[in-house]
Coordinates of C-alpha atoms and ligand atoms in Angstrom, one line a residue:
M1 CA -16.1 -23.3 31.9
A2 CA -15.9 -24.3 28.3
K3 CA -14.5 -20.9 27.5
K4 CA -12.0 -21.2 30.2
L5 CA -10.9 -24.6 29.0
Q6 CA -10.4 -23.3 25.6
V7 CA -8.2 -20.4 26.6
V8 CA -6.0 -22.2 29.1
S9 CA -2.6 -23.0 27.7
N10 CA -2.9 -26.6 26.7
T11 CA 0.3 -28.6 26.7
W12 CA -1.3 -30.1 23.7
A13 CA -4.6 -30.0 22.1
I14 CA -5.0 -32.5 19.4
R15 CA -6.8 -33.1 16.2
F16 CA -5.8 -36.7 15.9
S17 CA -3.6 -37.9 13.2
F18 CA -1.4 -41.0 13.5
Q19 CA 1.7 -38.9 13.8
S20 CA 0.4 -36.7 16.5
L21 CA -0.7 -39.8 18.4
V22 CA 2.8 -41.2 18.2
A23 CA 4.4 -37.9 19.1
L24 CA 2.1 -37.6 22.0
L25 CA 2.9 -41.0 23.3
V26 CA 6.5 -40.3 23.2
A27 CA 6.3 -36.8 24.5
V28 CA 4.4 -37.5 27.6
L29 CA 5.9 -40.6 29.0
V30 CA 6.6 -39.9 32.6
I31 CA 7.9 -42.2 35.2
G32 CA 6.7 -42.1 38.7
A33 CA 6.7 -44.9 41.2
I34 CA 5.8 -45.4 44.7
Y35 CA 6.7 -48.3 46.7
L36 CA 4.7 -49.7 49.4
T37 CA 6.0 -52.7 51.2
G38 CA 5.2 -54.7 54.3
E39 CA 2.3 -56.2 55.9
S40 CA -0.3 -53.6 55.1
E41 CA 1.4 -52.3 52.0
Q42 CA 2.0 -53.8 48.7
L43 CA 4.7 -53.2 46.2
L44 CA 3.0 -50.5 44.1
E45 CA 5.0 -49.5 41.2
E46 CA 2.9 -46.7 39.8
E47 CA 4.1 -45.4 36.6
D48 CA 2.6 -42.3 35.3
D49 CA 2.3 -42.1 31.7
H50 CA 0.4 -39.0 31.0
E51 CA -0.2 -40.2 27.6
V52 CA -3.7 -39.5 26.7
T53 CA -4.9 -41.8 27.3
K54 CA -16.2 -48.5 28.0
Q55 CA -32.2 -55.3 29.6
E56 CA -33.0 -52.5 31.0
S57 CA -34.7 -53.4 34.2
G58 CA -34.7 -55.3 37.4
K59 CA -35.7 -58.9 37.4
N60 CA -37.0 -60.4 40.6
E61 CA -36.5 -63.9 41.6
S62 CA -38.8 -63.7 44.5
S63 CA -40.9 -60.8 45.6
S64 CA -38.6 -60.2 48.6
S65 CA -35.3 -60.3 46.8
R66 CA -34.0 -56.9 45.9
C67 CA -31.4 -56.1 43.3
E68 CA -28.0 -55.5 44.7
F69 CA -25.7 -54.2 41.9
F70 CA -22.6 -55.0 44.0
S71 CA -23.2 -58.6 44.9
G72 CA -23.3 -61.2 42.1
K73 CA -21.0 -63.2 40.0
W74 CA -18.9 -63.1 36.9
V75 CA -20.3 -64.8 33.8
F76 CA -18.2 -65.6 30.8
D77 CA -19.8 -63.8 27.9
N78 CA -17.7 -63.4 24.7
N79 CA -20.8 -62.3 22.7
S80 CA -21.3 -58.9 24.5
Y81 CA -17.7 -58.4 25.9
P82 CA -15.4 -56.6 25.4
L83 CA -17.5 -53.4 25.0
Y84 CA -14.7 -52.0 22.7
K85 CA -11.5 -53.2 21.2
E86 CA -8.2 -52.3 22.8
Q87 CA -6.7 -51.2 19.5
D88 CA -9.8 -49.1 18.6
C89 CA -9.5 -46.8 21.6
T90 CA -7.6 -43.7 20.5
F91 CA -6.7 -42.7 24.0
M92 CA -5.6 -46.1 25.4
S93 CA -2.9 -46.1 28.0
D94 CA 0.3 -48.2 27.6
Q95 CA 0.1 -48.9 31.2
L96 CA -3.2 -50.8 30.6
A97 CA -3.0 -52.1 27.1
C98 CA -2.1 -55.7 28.0
H99 CA -2.8 -57.3 24.6
K100 CA -0.5 -54.8 22.9
F101 CA 2.2 -55.6 25.4
G102 CA 2.1 -59.3 24.7
R103 CA -0.7 -60.9 26.7
K104 CA -2.0 -63.9 24.9
D105 CA -4.8 -65.2 27.1
L106 CA -7.5 -62.6 26.4
S107 CA -10.5 -64.0 28.3
Y108 CA -10.1 -61.3 30.9
Q109 CA -11.9 -59.1 28.4
N110 CA -14.9 -61.4 28.2
W111 CA -16.5 -61.4 31.7
R112 CA -19.8 -59.8 32.4
W113 CA -20.9 -58.8 35.9
Q114 CA -24.2 -60.4 36.8
P115 CA -25.7 -58.9 39.9
H116 CA -28.0 -61.1 41.9
H117 CA -31.7 -60.6 41.1
C118 CA -31.3 -58.1 38.2
D119 CA -29.2 -57.1 35.2
L120 CA -27.0 -54.1 34.7
P121 CA -28.4 -51.8 32.0
R122 CA -26.6 -51.9 28.7
F123 CA -24.0 -49.2 28.3
N124 CA -25.1 -46.8 25.6
A125 CA -22.4 -44.3 24.8
T126 CA -24.7 -42.0 22.8
A127 CA -27.2 -41.9 25.7
L128 CA -24.4 -40.9 28.1
L129 CA -23.0 -38.2 25.8
E130 CA -26.6 -36.8 25.5
R131 CA -26.8 -36.8 29.2
L132 CA -23.4 -35.0 29.4
R133 CA -24.3 -32.4 26.9
N134 CA -22.9 -29.0 28.1
K135 CA -21.7 -30.8 31.2
R136 CA -18.5 -32.0 32.9
L137 CA -17.9 -35.5 34.3
V138 CA -14.8 -35.4 36.4
F139 CA -12.9 -38.2 38.0
V140 CA -10.7 -37.1 41.0
G141 CA -8.2 -39.4 42.6
D142 CA -5.2 -41.7 42.0
S143 CA -4.0 -44.0 39.2
L144 CA -6.8 -46.5 39.7
N145 CA -9.3 -43.7 39.2
R146 CA -7.3 -42.6 36.2
G147 CA -7.7 -46.2 34.8
Q148 CA -11.4 -45.9 35.3
W149 CA -11.3 -42.6 33.5
V150 CA -9.4 -44.1 30.5
S151 CA -12.0 -46.9 30.4
M152 CA -14.8 -44.3 30.4
V153 CA -13.1 -42.3 27.6
C154 CA -12.7 -45.5 25.6
L155 CA -16.3 -46.4 26.2
V156 CA -17.6 -43.1 24.8
E157 CA -15.0 -42.1 22.3
T158 CA -15.3 -45.3 20.3
S159 CA -18.8 -44.1 19.4
I160 CA -17.4 -41.0 17.8
P161 CA -15.6 -42.1 14.7
N162 CA -14.8 -38.6 13.4
K163 CA -11.5 -37.6 14.9
E164 CA -12.3 -34.0 14.4
L165 CA -15.1 -34.3 16.9
K166 CA -13.0 -35.3 19.9
S167 CA -9.9 -33.9 21.6
M168 CA -7.7 -34.4 24.6
H169 CA -5.6 -31.9 26.5
T170 CA -3.7 -31.7 29.7
N171 CA -3.2 -28.7 31.9
G172 CA -1.3 -29.4 35.1
S173 CA -3.2 -32.0 37.1
L174 CA -6.2 -31.9 34.9
I175 CA -6.6 -34.0 31.7
T176 CA -9.7 -33.3 29.6
F177 CA -11.4 -35.4 27.0
R178 CA -13.9 -33.4 25.0
A179 CA -16.7 -34.6 22.8
V180 CA -17.0 -31.5 20.6
E181 CA -20.5 -32.0 19.2
Y182 CA -21.9 -32.4 22.7
N183 CA -19.8 -29.8 24.4
A184 CA -19.3 -32.6 26.9
T185 CA -16.1 -33.3 28.8
V186 CA -14.8 -36.4 30.7
E187 CA -11.9 -35.3 32.8
F188 CA -9.4 -36.7 35.2
Y189 CA -7.8 -34.7 38.1
W190 CA -4.8 -36.1 39.8
A191 CA -5.1 -35.9 43.6
P192 CA -4.0 -39.3 44.9
L193 CA -4.8 -38.5 48.6
L194 CA -7.7 -36.2 47.7
V195 CA -6.4 -33.6 50.1
D196 CA -3.2 -31.6 49.6
S197 CA 0.0 -33.6 49.7
N198 CA 3.6 -33.5 48.5
S199 CA 2.5 -36.1 45.9
D200 CA 0.2 -33.8 44.0
D201 CA 2.5 -33.2 41.1
P202 CA 1.0 -35.2 38.3
V203 CA 4.5 -36.1 37.0
N204 CA 7.0 -36.0 39.9
H205 CA 5.2 -37.6 42.7
R206 CA 7.6 -40.3 43.4
L207 CA 8.6 -39.3 46.9
P208 CA 9.8 -41.6 49.7
D209 CA 8.6 -39.3 52.5
R210 CA 4.9 -38.8 52.0
I211 CA 3.4 -35.7 53.7
V212 CA -0.3 -34.9 53.7
R213 CA -2.1 -31.7 54.6
A214 CA -5.2 -33.6 55.9
Q215 CA -7.2 -30.4 56.4
A216 CA -6.6 -28.7 53.1
I217 CA -8.4 -29.5 49.8
E218 CA -9.4 -26.2 48.2
K219 CA -6.2 -26.1 46.1
H220 CA -7.6 -29.1 44.2
A221 CA -11.3 -28.6 44.7
K222 CA -11.5 -25.2 42.9
Y223 CA -10.9 -27.1 39.6
W224 CA -13.8 -29.4 40.0
T225 CA -16.3 -28.0 42.5
D226 CA -18.6 -26.9 39.6
A227 CA -18.6 -30.2 37.8
N228 CA -21.9 -31.9 37.1
I229 CA -20.8 -35.4 38.0
L230 CA -17.9 -36.1 40.3
V231 CA -16.3 -39.5 40.8
F232 CA -13.8 -39.8 43.7
N233 CA -11.5 -42.4 45.0
S234 CA -8.5 -42.6 47.3
Y235 CA -7.1 -45.7 48.9
L236 CA -3.7 -47.2 47.9
W237 CA -1.6 -44.2 48.6
W238 CA -2.7 -44.4 52.3
R239 CA -1.5 -48.0 52.7
R240 CA 1.3 -47.5 55.2
P241 CA 1.2 -47.8 59.0
K242 CA 1.6 -44.1 59.6
M243 CA 1.2 -40.9 57.7
K244 CA 3.1 -37.6 58.2
V245 CA 0.5 -34.9 58.6
L246 CA 1.3 -31.2 58.2
W247 CA -0.6 -28.3 59.8
G248 CA 0.4 -25.2 58.0
S249 CA 1.5 -24.9 54.4
F250 CA 4.4 -26.6 52.6
E251 CA 6.0 -23.1 52.0
S252 CA 5.7 -21.8 55.5
P253 CA 8.7 -22.5 57.9
D254 CA 6.6 -22.8 61.0
G255 CA 4.4 -25.7 59.8
I256 CA 3.8 -28.4 62.3
Y257 CA 4.5 -32.0 61.3
K258 CA 3.3 -35.0 63.1
E259 CA 3.3 -38.8 62.4
I260 CA -0.2 -40.1 62.8
E261 CA -1.6 -43.6 62.6
M262 CA -2.9 -44.0 59.1
L263 CA -6.6 -44.7 59.8
R264 CA -6.7 -41.6 61.9
S265 CA -5.2 -39.5 59.1
Y266 CA -7.5 -41.0 56.5
E267 CA -10.5 -40.2 58.6
M268 CA -9.3 -36.6 58.9
A269 CA -8.8 -36.3 55.1
I270 CA -12.2 -37.9 54.4
K271 CA -13.8 -35.4 56.8
T272 CA -12.1 -32.5 55.0
W273 CA -13.4 -33.9 51.7
S274 CA -17.0 -34.4 53.0
D275 CA -17.1 -31.0 54.6
W276 CA -16.0 -29.4 51.3
L277 CA -18.8 -31.2 49.5
E278 CA -21.3 -30.2 52.0
F279 CA -20.6 -26.5 51.8
H280 CA -19.3 -25.9 48.3
V281 CA -21.0 -28.3 46.0
N282 CA -24.4 -27.3 44.5
H283 CA -26.6 -30.2 45.7
N284 CA -29.2 -29.6 43.0
K285 CA -26.8 -29.7 40.1
T286 CA -24.1 -32.3 41.0
Q287 CA -24.2 -36.0 41.2
L288 CA -21.6 -37.4 43.6
F289 CA -19.9 -40.8 43.7
F290 CA -17.1 -42.5 45.6
V291 CA -15.5 -45.6 44.1
S292 CA -14.5 -48.0 46.9
M293 CA -11.0 -49.6 47.2
S294 CA -9.6 -51.4 44.2
P295 CA -8.1 -54.7 45.5
T296 CA -4.6 -55.9 44.7
H297 CA -3.5 -59.5 44.1
E298 CA -0.1 -59.8 45.6
R299 CA -0.4 -62.9 47.7
G300 CA -1.1 -66.1 45.9
E301 CA -1.5 -68.1 49.0
E302 CA -4.7 -66.3 49.7
W303 CA -6.3 -68.1 46.7
G304 CA -4.5 -71.4 47.0
R305 CA -1.2 -70.8 45.2
S306 CA 2.3 -70.8 46.8
V307 CA 3.5 -67.9 48.9
D308 CA 5.9 -66.6 46.2
Q309 CA 3.1 -66.2 43.6
N310 CA 1.0 -63.2 42.8
C311 CA -1.2 -62.3 39.9
Y312 CA 1.5 -63.3 37.4
N313 CA 0.3 -66.3 35.3
E314 CA -3.3 -66.1 36.5
T315 CA -5.8 -66.6 33.7
D316 CA -9.1 -67.2 35.5
P317 CA -11.2 -65.3 38.1
I318 CA -11.7 -66.7 41.6
L319 CA -15.1 -68.4 41.7
K320 CA -15.5 -68.8 45.4
E321 CA -18.3 -66.4 46.4
G322 CA -17.4 -63.9 49.0
Y323 CA -13.6 -64.2 48.4
W324 CA -11.8 -61.3 50.2
G325 CA -8.0 -61.0 50.3
S326 CA -5.7 -58.9 52.4
G327 CA -5.4 -56.3 49.7
S328 CA -8.6 -54.6 50.8
D329 CA -8.9 -52.9 54.1
P330 CA -12.5 -52.9 55.4
D331 CA -11.7 -50.3 58.1
M332 CA -10.9 -47.8 55.5
M333 CA -14.1 -48.6 53.6
H334 CA -16.0 -48.0 56.8
I335 CA -14.5 -44.6 57.3
V336 CA -15.8 -43.6 53.9
E337 CA -19.2 -45.2 54.5
D338 CA -19.6 -43.3 57.8
A339 CA -18.7 -40.0 56.1
I340 CA -21.3 -40.7 53.3
D341 CA -23.9 -41.6 55.9
G342 CA -23.2 -38.3 57.7
L343 CA -23.6 -36.3 54.5
K344 CA -26.9 -38.1 53.8
M345 CA -28.2 -36.9 57.1
R346 CA -27.2 -33.4 56.2
G347 CA -29.0 -33.7 52.9
L348 CA -26.2 -34.5 50.4
N349 CA -26.2 -37.8 48.5
V350 CA -23.0 -39.5 47.7
Q351 CA -23.3 -42.9 46.1
M352 CA -20.6 -45.4 46.9
I353 CA -19.7 -47.5 43.8
N354 CA -18.8 -50.6 45.7
I355 CA -16.4 -52.3 43.4
T356 CA -14.2 -54.0 46.0
Q357 CA -15.9 -57.4 46.3
L358 CA -16.5 -57.8 42.6
S359 CA -13.0 -56.9 41.7
E360 CA -11.6 -59.2 44.4
Y361 CA -12.6 -62.1 42.2
R362 CA -10.6 -60.9 39.3
K363 CA -7.0 -61.9 40.1
E364 CA -6.4 -62.4 36.4
G365 CA -7.5 -58.9 35.4
H366 CA -4.2 -57.1 36.2
P367 CA -1.6 -56.1 33.6
S368 CA 1.0 -58.4 35.4
I369 CA 4.0 -58.2 33.1
Y370 CA 2.1 -57.2 30.0
R371 CA 2.4 -53.4 30.0
K372 CA 5.0 -50.9 29.0
Q373 CA 8.1 -51.1 31.2
W374 CA 9.5 -47.6 31.7
E375 CA 12.9 -48.8 32.8
P376 CA 14.8 -51.7 31.2
L377 CA 14.4 -54.9 33.2
T378 CA 17.3 -56.3 35.0
E379 CA 18.4 -59.9 34.4
E380 CA 17.3 -60.8 37.9
Q381 CA 13.8 -59.5 37.1
Q382 CA 13.7 -61.3 33.8
S383 CA 14.4 -64.5 35.5
N384 CA 11.6 -64.0 37.9
P385 CA 8.6 -62.3 36.2
S386 CA 6.5 -62.2 39.3
S387 CA 9.0 -59.7 40.8
Y388 CA 7.9 -57.0 38.4
A389 CA 4.3 -58.0 37.8
D390 CA 1.7 -55.2 38.2
C391 CA -1.0 -56.7 40.3
I392 CA -2.6 -53.3 41.2
H393 CA -3.8 -51.7 38.0
W394 CA -6.3 -53.3 35.5
C395 CA -6.0 -54.3 31.9
L396 CA -8.4 -52.6 29.4
P397 CA -10.8 -53.6 28.1
G398 CA -11.5 -55.2 31.5
V399 CA -12.6 -54.8 35.0
P400 CA -12.9 -51.0 35.1
D401 CA -15.3 -51.1 32.2
V402 CA -17.7 -52.8 34.6
W403 CA -17.1 -50.2 37.3
N404 CA -18.2 -47.7 34.6
E405 CA -21.3 -49.8 33.8
L406 CA -22.2 -49.5 37.5
L407 CA -21.6 -45.8 37.4
Y408 CA -23.7 -45.5 34.3
A409 CA -26.5 -47.3 36.0
Y410 CA -26.5 -44.8 38.9
I411 CA -26.1 -41.8 36.6
F412 CA -29.3 -42.8 35.0
G413 CA -31.0 -43.8 38.2
Y414 CA -31.5 -47.4 37.5
D415 CA -31.0 -48.1 41.1
R416 CA -34.3 -46.4 41.8
L417 CA -36.0 -48.3 39.1
K418 CA -34.7 -51.6 40.2
T419 CA -37.4 -52.4 42.8
T420 CA -40.3 -51.3 40.6
V421 CA -39.5 -52.6 37.2
E422 CA -40.0 -56.2 36.6
L423 CA -39.1 -58.4 33.7
Ligands
NAG1 C1 -41.7 -61.0 41.1 O1 -42.3 -60.3 42.2 C2 -43.8 -60.3 42.1 C3 -44.3 -59.5 43.3 O2 -43.7 -58.3 43.4 C4 -44.3 -61.8 42.2 O3 -45.7 -61.8 42.0 C5 -43.6 -62.6 41.0 O4 -44.0 -63.9 41.1 C6 -42.1 -62.5 41.1 N1 -41.6 -63.1 39.9 C7 -40.7 -64.1 40.1 C8 -40.1 -64.7 38.8 O5 -40.3 -64.5 41.1
NAG2 C1 -19.8 -53.9 49.2 O1 -20.4 -55.0 48.6 C2 -20.1 -56.2 49.2 C3 -20.8 -57.3 48.3 O2 -22.1 -57.1 48.2 C4 -20.6 -56.2 50.6 O3 -20.3 -57.4 51.2 C5 -20.0 -55.0 51.4 O4 -20.6 -54.9 52.7 C6 -20.3 -53.7 50.6 N1 -19.6 -52.7 51.3 C7 -20.1 -51.4 51.4 C8 -19.3 -50.5 52.1 O5 -21.2 -51.1 50.9
NAG3 C1 -16.6 -67.8 22.7 O1 -16.1 -68.8 23.6 C2 -16.5 -70.1 23.2 C3 -16.0 -71.0 24.3 O2 -14.7 -70.8 24.7 C4 -15.8 -70.4 21.9 O3 -16.1 -71.7 21.4 C5 -16.2 -69.4 20.8 O4 -15.5 -69.6 19.6 C6 -16.0 -68.0 21.3 N1 -16.6 -67.0 20.4 C7 -16.0 -65.9 20.1 C8 -16.7 -65.0 19.2 O5 -14.8 -65.6 20.4
NAG4 C1 -28.7 -45.4 22.7 O1 -29.2 -44.2 23.1 C2 -29.6 -43.4 22.0 C3 -29.9 -42.0 22.6 O2 -30.7 -42.1 23.7 C4 -30.8 -44.1 21.4 O3 -31.3 -43.3 20.3 C5 -30.4 -45.4 20.9 O4 -31.5 -46.1 20.3 C6 -29.8 -46.2 22.0 N1 -29.2 -47.5 21.5 C7 -29.5 -48.7 22.0 C8 -28.8 -49.8 21.3 O5 -30.3 -48.8 22.9
NAG5 C1 -20.4 -26.0 27.4 O1 -20.2 -26.7 28.6 C2 -19.8 -25.9 29.7 C3 -19.7 -26.9 30.8 O2 -18.6 -27.7 30.6 C4 -20.9 -24.9 30.0 O3 -20.4 -24.1 31.1 C5 -21.1 -24.0 28.7 O4 -22.1 -23.1 29.0 C6 -21.4 -24.9 27.5 N1 -21.5 -24.1 26.3 C7 -22.6 -23.9 25.7 C8 -22.5 -23.1 24.4 O5 -23.7 -24.4 26.1
NAG6 C1 -4.5 -24.4 33.6 O1 -3.7 -23.4 33.0 C2 -3.9 -22.1 33.5 C3 -2.9 -21.2 32.8 O2 -3.0 -21.3 31.5 C4 -3.8 -22.0 35.0 O3 -4.2 -20.7 35.4 C5 -4.6 -23.1 35.6 O4 -4.4 -23.1 37.0 C6 -4.3 -24.5 35.1 N1 -5.2 -25.5 35.7 C7 -4.7 -26.5 36.3 C8 -5.8 -27.5 36.8 O5 -3.6 -26.7 36.5
NAG7 C1 -31.9 -26.3 45.1 O1 -33.3 -26.6 44.9 C2 -34.2 -26.2 45.9 C3 -35.6 -26.6 45.6 O2 -35.8 -26.7 44.3 C4 -34.1 -24.6 46.0 O3 -34.9 -24.1 47.0 C5 -32.6 -24.2 46.3 O4 -32.5 -22.8 46.3 C6 -31.7 -24.8 45.3 N1 -30.3 -24.6 45.7 C7 -29.4 -24.1 44.9 C8 -28.1 -23.9 45.4 O5 -29.6 -23.9 43.7
NAG8 C1 3.1 -70.2 34.5 O1 2.2 -71.1 33.8 C2 2.9 -72.0 33.0 C3 1.8 -72.7 32.2 O2 0.7 -73.1 33.0 C4 3.8 -72.9 33.8 O3 4.5 -73.8 33.0 C5 4.7 -72.1 34.6 O4 5.5 -72.9 35.5 C6 4.0 -71.0 35.4 N1 5.0 -70.2 36.1 C7 4.9 -69.8 37.3 C8 5.9 -68.9 37.8 O5 3.9 -70.1 38.0

């Protein structure tokens, strides 16, 4: 695979100099947006910049309390966080660089996730790179997953000061970060609905009429089936009441199109995905993860603001334990849970990285208005900043770094240690 990656025609392979970084940022700005409106859908302005874009054991409180990585609380900790500096990450995305784009309150960078009854292991970039030696870690999914990938790249690449020893290149839907000394890659593959769809172009996917081939995945899967660690997600692109499903191919004139209730179509796609994993992934070699829904913060009234407010102007997390807003759909999460349970019965382990609840608390963690605007703002927008605030993606350094700390804990099997090791 390394050979293959080297011979494929890169749109760019970079030995970083400042000029090449600037050139790259300019060259690869791409605008894409999808709009989701209505009760079950949020305004999602999804701008695709393909610019290239972060102890030790379980502590028990009582003999019966078991560590749950996903339930806990946020603790302000400006000694240990952020795990890297925004300006130090060579591959930071302008969509996520909130400080660079004018955000003044920076405490969103300083929160540590404290699970109940245990601590997360400390993220050690060198240990992860060692683990990934001669291996591929591939994220597959939408722009939220891409944000987590950027976070992961920042977390590991800041430990490699020598610019000669790291590179980034894109090839179609696949973007590859390479740690040269380790022959390790951390990759992102664009597949916002996991299965085939008319939104698969990594650049031009801004289509009003979304069509999904709920039973076809191999077009994507062939690029990542042999990876050593796979991290999937797919959620926001499904948030509309119905989906148009196609039986047959996009090219063939006799394809059958049918509008189907969204949950049903999601279930079909998740089944296609899980069947693929069951029959095509080498169970011995591959670690599998699914990152649960990333919540949005569009409705201020849900956390005690007025109806017209969203994440704009928010500077603090929600402290009420168990807070859950309408931006997360439990039914969709259950579909994934059921598929994962089914795979487990058939001998394949997929670990859910359950980020939904912990991210629900972080209404202040989104870029809001502090990100690159790909189109000039209208006067009307300027007079009402909430109207163009991004309450979907996440600032970096920030919340996705914690998702990666959780992923890290599972990659190293800390979840298995947690009941046996005591502090
Ligand atoms: C931790 O669990 C052990 C039993 O597994 C118990 O003896 C010990 O008291 C517990 N420690 C604390 C701090 O609760
Ligand atoms: C995710 O974690 C939250 C908080 O612990 C929990 O309430 C929820 O049931 C979990 N969901 C899944 C699918 O594991
Ligand atoms: C950390 O936060 C505390 C309380 O806000 C503040 O007094 C201190 O200066 C901060 N330290 C750093 C290193 O930012
Ligand atoms: C990080 O991991 C490396 C390689 O396993 C190890 O040598 C180093 O001591 C670790 N650093 C910390 C701070 O634990
Ligand atoms: C480099 O890593 C790839 C996996 O990404 C592996 O197939 C290849 O054998 C590795 N090269 C060497 C020289 O080990
Ligand atoms: C990468 O480029 C090669 C051609 O150089 C092509 O065959 C391959 O399909 C591309 N991969 C992706 C993921 O687009
Ligand atoms: C996986 O490991 C088992 C037991 O070690 C072995 O029998 C099986 O052939 C392996 N499967 C593959 C696909 O390598
Ligand atoms: C934003 O916060 C500032 C300072 O707290 C306040 O003056 C302003 O009215 C707020 N704007 C909105 C739209 O909530």
